[in-house]
Coordinates of C-alpha atoms and ligand atoms in Angstrom, one line a residue:
M1365 CA -51.1 30.9 -157.0
L1366 CA -48.5 28.4 -155.7
I1367 CA -49.3 25.3 -153.7
V1368 CA -46.3 23.5 -152.3
G1369 CA -46.4 20.1 -150.5
N1370 CA -43.4 19.3 -148.3
W1371 CA -43.4 15.6 -147.4
K1372 CA -40.5 16.1 -145.0
A1373 CA -39.6 12.6 -143.8
Y1374 CA -43.2 11.4 -143.4
I1375 CA -43.2 9.3 -146.5
T1376 CA -40.5 6.6 -146.2
S1377 CA -40.8 4.0 -149.0
T1378 CA -41.3 3.7 -152.7
A1379 CA -44.4 1.6 -152.0
D1380 CA -45.9 4.6 -150.2
I1381 CA -45.4 6.7 -153.3
A1382 CA -47.3 4.4 -155.6
G1383 CA -50.2 4.4 -153.1
Y1384 CA -50.1 8.2 -152.8
V1385 CA -50.2 8.8 -156.6
N1386 CA -53.1 6.4 -157.0
L1387 CA -55.2 8.1 -154.3
F1388 CA -54.2 11.6 -155.4
S1389 CA -55.2 10.9 -159.0
R1390 CA -58.6 9.5 -157.9
A1391 CA -59.2 12.5 -155.6
A1392 CA -58.3 14.8 -158.4
A1393 CA -60.6 13.0 -160.8
Y1394 CA -63.5 13.5 -158.5
S1395 CA -62.8 17.1 -157.9
K1396 CA -64.7 19.9 -159.7
N1397 CA -61.8 22.2 -160.0
F1398 CA -59.1 20.2 -161.7
G1399 CA -59.2 21.3 -165.2
A1400 CA -54.5 22.4 -168.0
V1401 CA -53.2 19.2 -166.5
E1402 CA -54.5 15.8 -167.5
V1403 CA -55.4 13.5 -164.6
R1404 CA -56.0 10.0 -165.9
T1405 CA -58.8 8.4 -164.0
S1406 CA -59.1 4.7 -163.6
S1407 CA -61.6 3.0 -165.8
R1408 CA -63.4 1.8 -162.7
I1409 CA -64.1 5.4 -161.6
R1410 CA -65.2 7.2 -164.7
G1411 CA -64.8 5.2 -167.8
A1412 CA -61.7 4.4 -169.8
D1413 CA -59.5 7.2 -171.0
E1414 CA -61.5 9.9 -169.4
K1415 CA -59.2 12.7 -168.4
K1416 CA -59.5 15.8 -166.3
K1417 CA -57.4 18.8 -166.3
M1418 CA -55.9 20.9 -163.5
T1419 CA -55.8 24.6 -164.0
G1420 CA -54.9 27.6 -162.0
A1421 CA -52.4 27.0 -159.2
D1422 CA -48.8 25.9 -159.8
V1423 CA -48.4 22.8 -157.7
V1424 CA -45.0 21.6 -156.3
L1425 CA -44.4 18.3 -154.5
C1426 CA -41.2 18.1 -152.4
P1427 CA -40.4 14.5 -151.6
P1428 CA -37.3 13.3 -149.8
F1429 CA -34.2 13.1 -152.1
P1430 CA -34.3 9.3 -152.8
F1431 CA -37.9 9.6 -154.2
L1432 CA -37.4 12.6 -156.5
S1433 CA -37.2 10.7 -159.7
G1434 CA -40.0 8.3 -158.8
V1435 CA -42.3 11.3 -157.9
A1436 CA -41.2 13.2 -161.0
A1437 CA -42.2 10.3 -163.2
H1438 CA -45.8 10.4 -161.8
A1439 CA -46.1 14.1 -161.2
K1440 CA -44.8 15.5 -164.5
P1441 CA -47.7 14.1 -166.6
L1442 CA -50.1 15.8 -164.2
G1443 CA -48.3 19.1 -164.6
I1444 CA -47.1 19.0 -161.0
H1445 CA -43.6 20.4 -160.4
V1446 CA -41.1 18.5 -158.3
G1447 CA -39.1 20.3 -155.6
A1448 CA -36.3 19.2 -153.2
Q1449 CA -36.3 19.9 -149.5
D1450 CA -32.7 21.2 -149.3
V1451 CA -29.5 21.5 -151.4
F1452 CA -25.8 22.1 -151.0
W1453 CA -24.3 25.4 -152.3
E1454 CA -21.2 24.1 -154.1
S1455 CA -21.7 22.9 -157.7
K1456 CA -19.5 19.8 -157.5
G1457 CA -16.4 18.4 -155.8
P1458 CA -15.3 16.4 -152.7
Y1459 CA -18.4 16.8 -150.6
T1460 CA -19.5 13.3 -149.6
G1461 CA -23.2 13.0 -149.0
E1462 CA -24.1 16.3 -150.4
I1463 CA -26.7 17.0 -153.1
T1464 CA -25.9 19.9 -155.5
P1465 CA -28.2 22.0 -157.6
A1466 CA -26.9 20.4 -160.8
M1467 CA -27.9 17.0 -159.5
L1468 CA -31.4 18.2 -158.8
K1469 CA -31.7 19.8 -162.1
S1470 CA -30.8 16.6 -163.8
M1471 CA -33.6 14.9 -161.9
E1472 CA -36.2 17.4 -163.3
V1473 CA -36.4 19.3 -160.1
S1474 CA -37.5 22.9 -160.6
Y1475 CA -38.0 24.2 -157.0
V1476 CA -35.9 23.8 -153.9
I1477 CA -37.0 24.6 -150.3
I1478 CA -34.2 26.4 -148.5
G1479 CA -33.8 27.4 -144.9
H1480 CA -36.7 25.4 -143.5
S1481 CA -36.9 25.9 -139.7
E1482 CA -36.4 22.1 -139.2
R1483 CA -33.0 22.4 -141.0
R1484 CA -32.2 25.6 -139.1
R1485 CA -33.0 23.9 -135.7
N1486 CA -31.7 20.4 -136.3
F1487 CA -28.9 20.8 -138.8
G1488 CA -27.3 24.1 -138.1
E1489 CA -28.7 26.0 -141.1
T1490 CA -27.9 29.7 -140.8
D1491 CA -28.9 32.9 -142.7
E1492 CA -25.5 32.8 -144.3
S1493 CA -25.8 29.2 -145.6
V1494 CA -29.3 30.1 -146.8
S1495 CA -27.9 33.0 -148.7
K1496 CA -25.3 30.8 -150.5
K1497 CA -27.8 28.1 -151.3
V1498 CA -30.2 30.6 -152.8
C1499 CA -27.5 31.9 -155.2
A1500 CA -26.4 28.3 -156.1
V1501 CA -30.0 27.3 -156.9
L1502 CA -30.6 30.4 -159.0
A1503 CA -27.4 29.9 -160.9
E1504 CA -28.6 26.5 -162.0
G1505 CA -31.9 28.0 -163.2
L1506 CA -34.1 26.5 -160.4
A1507 CA -36.5 28.4 -158.1
P1508 CA -35.6 28.7 -154.4
I1509 CA -38.5 28.6 -151.9
V1510 CA -36.9 30.4 -148.9
C1511 CA -38.5 29.8 -145.5
V1512 CA -38.5 32.6 -143.0
G1513 CA -40.4 33.2 -139.8
E1514 CA -40.2 33.8 -136.1
W1515 CA -39.7 31.0 -133.6
E1516 CA -42.2 32.1 -130.9
K1517 CA -45.7 33.5 -131.1
P1518 CA -45.3 37.2 -130.1
R1519 CA -47.0 38.3 -127.0
G1520 CA -47.1 42.0 -126.8
P1521 CA -45.7 44.9 -128.9
E1522 CA -42.1 44.4 -127.9
M1523 CA -42.0 40.8 -129.1
E1524 CA -43.8 41.9 -132.3
R1525 CA -41.2 44.5 -133.0
K1526 CA -38.5 41.9 -132.5
M1527 CA -40.4 39.5 -134.8
Y1528 CA -40.4 42.0 -137.6
D1529 CA -36.7 42.8 -137.1
F1530 CA -35.9 39.1 -137.1
V1531 CA -37.8 38.4 -140.4
R1532 CA -36.3 41.5 -142.0
A1533 CA -32.8 40.2 -141.3
Q1534 CA -33.7 36.7 -142.7
V1535 CA -35.1 38.2 -145.9
R1536 CA -32.2 40.7 -146.4
T1537 CA -29.5 38.1 -145.9
A1538 CA -31.3 35.6 -148.2
L1539 CA -31.3 38.2 -150.9
R1540 CA -27.9 39.8 -150.3
L1541 CA -26.0 38.0 -153.0
V1542 CA -28.9 37.6 -155.5
D1543 CA -28.5 39.2 -158.9
A1544 CA -31.4 41.6 -159.7
K1545 CA -32.3 39.7 -162.9
N1546 CA -32.9 36.5 -160.9
L1547 CA -35.0 38.0 -158.1
K1548 CA -38.4 37.2 -159.6
R1549 CA -37.7 33.5 -159.4
V1550 CA -37.3 33.6 -155.6
V1551 CA -40.3 32.5 -153.6
F1552 CA -40.5 33.4 -149.9
A1553 CA -42.5 31.2 -147.6
Y1554 CA -43.5 32.9 -144.4
E1555 CA -43.7 30.1 -141.9
P1556 CA -44.1 31.2 -138.2
V1557 CA -42.3 28.2 -136.6
W1558 CA -44.7 28.0 -133.7
A1559 CA -47.5 27.3 -136.2
I1560 CA -45.8 24.3 -137.9
T1561 CA -47.2 20.9 -136.9
G1562 CA -44.9 19.4 -134.3
S1563 CA -43.0 22.6 -133.7
G1564 CA -45.0 24.5 -131.1
T1565 CA -48.7 25.3 -130.9
G1566 CA -49.4 23.4 -134.1
E1567 CA -52.1 25.9 -134.7
A1568 CA -52.1 27.9 -137.9
D1569 CA -51.6 31.6 -137.9
T1570 CA -54.6 33.8 -138.9
P1571 CA -54.8 34.9 -142.5
E1572 CA -54.8 38.5 -141.3
N1573 CA -51.5 38.1 -139.4
A1574 CA -49.9 36.1 -142.1
A1575 CA -50.9 38.7 -144.7
R1576 CA -49.5 41.5 -142.5
M1577 CA -46.1 39.8 -142.5
I1578 CA -46.3 39.0 -146.2
V1579 CA -46.9 42.7 -147.0
F1580 CA -43.9 43.5 -144.8
I1581 CA -41.7 41.0 -146.6
R1582 CA -42.8 42.5 -149.9
R1583 CA -41.8 45.9 -148.6
I1584 CA -38.3 44.6 -147.7
I1585 CA -38.0 43.1 -151.2
A1586 CA -39.1 46.5 -152.7
S1587 CA -36.4 48.3 -150.7
H1588 CA -33.8 45.7 -151.9
A1589 CA -35.0 45.9 -155.5
D1590 CA -38.0 47.9 -156.6
A1591 CA -41.8 47.7 -156.1
K1592 CA -42.5 46.1 -159.5
T1593 CA -40.1 43.2 -158.7
A1594 CA -41.5 42.8 -155.2
H1595 CA -45.0 42.7 -156.7
A1596 CA -44.0 40.0 -159.2
M1597 CA -42.4 37.7 -156.6
R1598 CA -44.4 35.1 -154.9
V1599 CA -44.8 35.1 -151.1
I1600 CA -46.7 32.3 -149.6
Y1601 CA -47.8 31.1 -146.1
G1602 CA -46.9 27.8 -144.3
G1603 CA -47.7 26.4 -140.9
S1604 CA -50.5 23.8 -140.2
V1605 CA -52.3 24.5 -143.5
T1606 CA -55.2 22.1 -144.1
S1607 CA -58.1 21.8 -146.4
Q1608 CA -60.2 23.3 -143.6
N1609 CA -58.2 26.5 -143.2
C1610 CA -56.5 27.0 -146.6
E1611 CA -59.3 29.1 -148.1
G1612 CA -58.8 32.0 -145.7
F1613 CA -55.1 32.2 -146.7
L1614 CA -55.6 31.5 -150.4
S1615 CA -58.3 34.1 -150.9
H1616 CA -56.4 36.9 -149.2
Q1617 CA -55.1 39.3 -151.7
A1618 CA -51.6 39.6 -150.2
I1619 CA -51.0 35.8 -150.0
D1620 CA -49.8 34.1 -153.2
G1621 CA -50.2 30.5 -152.0
V1622 CA -49.5 28.0 -149.3
L1623 CA -46.9 25.5 -148.2
A1624 CA -48.4 22.4 -146.6
G1625 CA -46.3 19.9 -144.7
S1626 CA -48.2 17.1 -143.0
A1627 CA -51.5 17.8 -144.9
S1628 CA -49.6 17.2 -148.2
T1629 CA -48.7 13.7 -147.2
H1630 CA -52.4 12.8 -147.3
P1631 CA -53.2 12.6 -151.0
K1632 CA -56.9 13.3 -150.7
E1633 CA -56.3 16.2 -148.4
F1634 CA -53.6 17.7 -150.7
A1635 CA -55.9 17.3 -153.8
K1636 CA -58.6 19.1 -151.9
I1637 CA -56.3 22.0 -151.1
I1638 CA -55.4 22.2 -154.8
S1639 CA -59.0 22.2 -155.9
I1640 CA -59.8 24.9 -153.3
A1641 CA -56.9 27.0 -154.7
N1642 CA -58.1 26.4 -158.3
A1643 CA -61.6 27.6 -157.4
I1644 CA -60.3 31.0 -156.1
K1645 CA -60.2 33.9 -158.5
K1646 CA -57.9 36.7 -157.6
Ligands
PGA3174 P1 -47.1 21.7 -141.5 O1 -45.6 22.0 -142.0 O2 -48.0 22.0 -142.6 O3 -47.0 20.2 -141.2 O4 -47.3 22.5 -140.3 C1 -45.3 23.1 -142.8 C2 -43.9 23.2 -143.0 O5 -43.1 23.0 -142.1 O6 -43.4 23.6 -144.1

């Protein structure tokens, strides 16, 4: 199971990070289901040196670039991975302002979100640039989390058909240049854009609809590679995930995890999502 928190540009200062980590650790300490990762609890909460461990889900926090090393310093001891929200496809050179995969790797980043709809909508990201970024990230040994999903909620069979065609094209292009041996490291996040907070209805999709699309995405991967690889790859859901609705997604057999945006910026809420994931046996 994979739980990804995308802070977007919600958290904007280093002071916010210290506060976040403090509250997150406390929330984790109180939770029943944090059990491989040590979460140090404050002596005021449970007695000095008491530690809890977090098992089960792989957790990734994706802060804005300037906060990567600060978050890594706090997250690594908890066994939480650090991810970036974007990347450039070239390895180095005269590209003012760009962040390359090698830079991310040197900052202990292990995952990179690629092709988020907010980058597609606001910064001209295309399926082609996504494809180049996926390869660049894999070449550096990192894991891309590729976001795909339709813009509008489909109304009727014609729109549904177009939605599947659209997502098929996104997945195929993202994988076009990927070497078969690297495929298993690719994560897909199905994020119907209309379900993302601030992007449309702001209402999550249903687990059943999300699962149907995720099964479809796995079928596309299988036709690109083979069924075994498709089965081994992780495909997760994102779009208005909260601690209230995550169980439905996480307990669905077809869904390998969730990507939470705004909910992940609230430490107690994010800790709750993780503990719900940790409690689910699949
Ligand atoms: P949200 O964002 O959880 O705030 O809807 C998800 C995303 O955009 O990745």
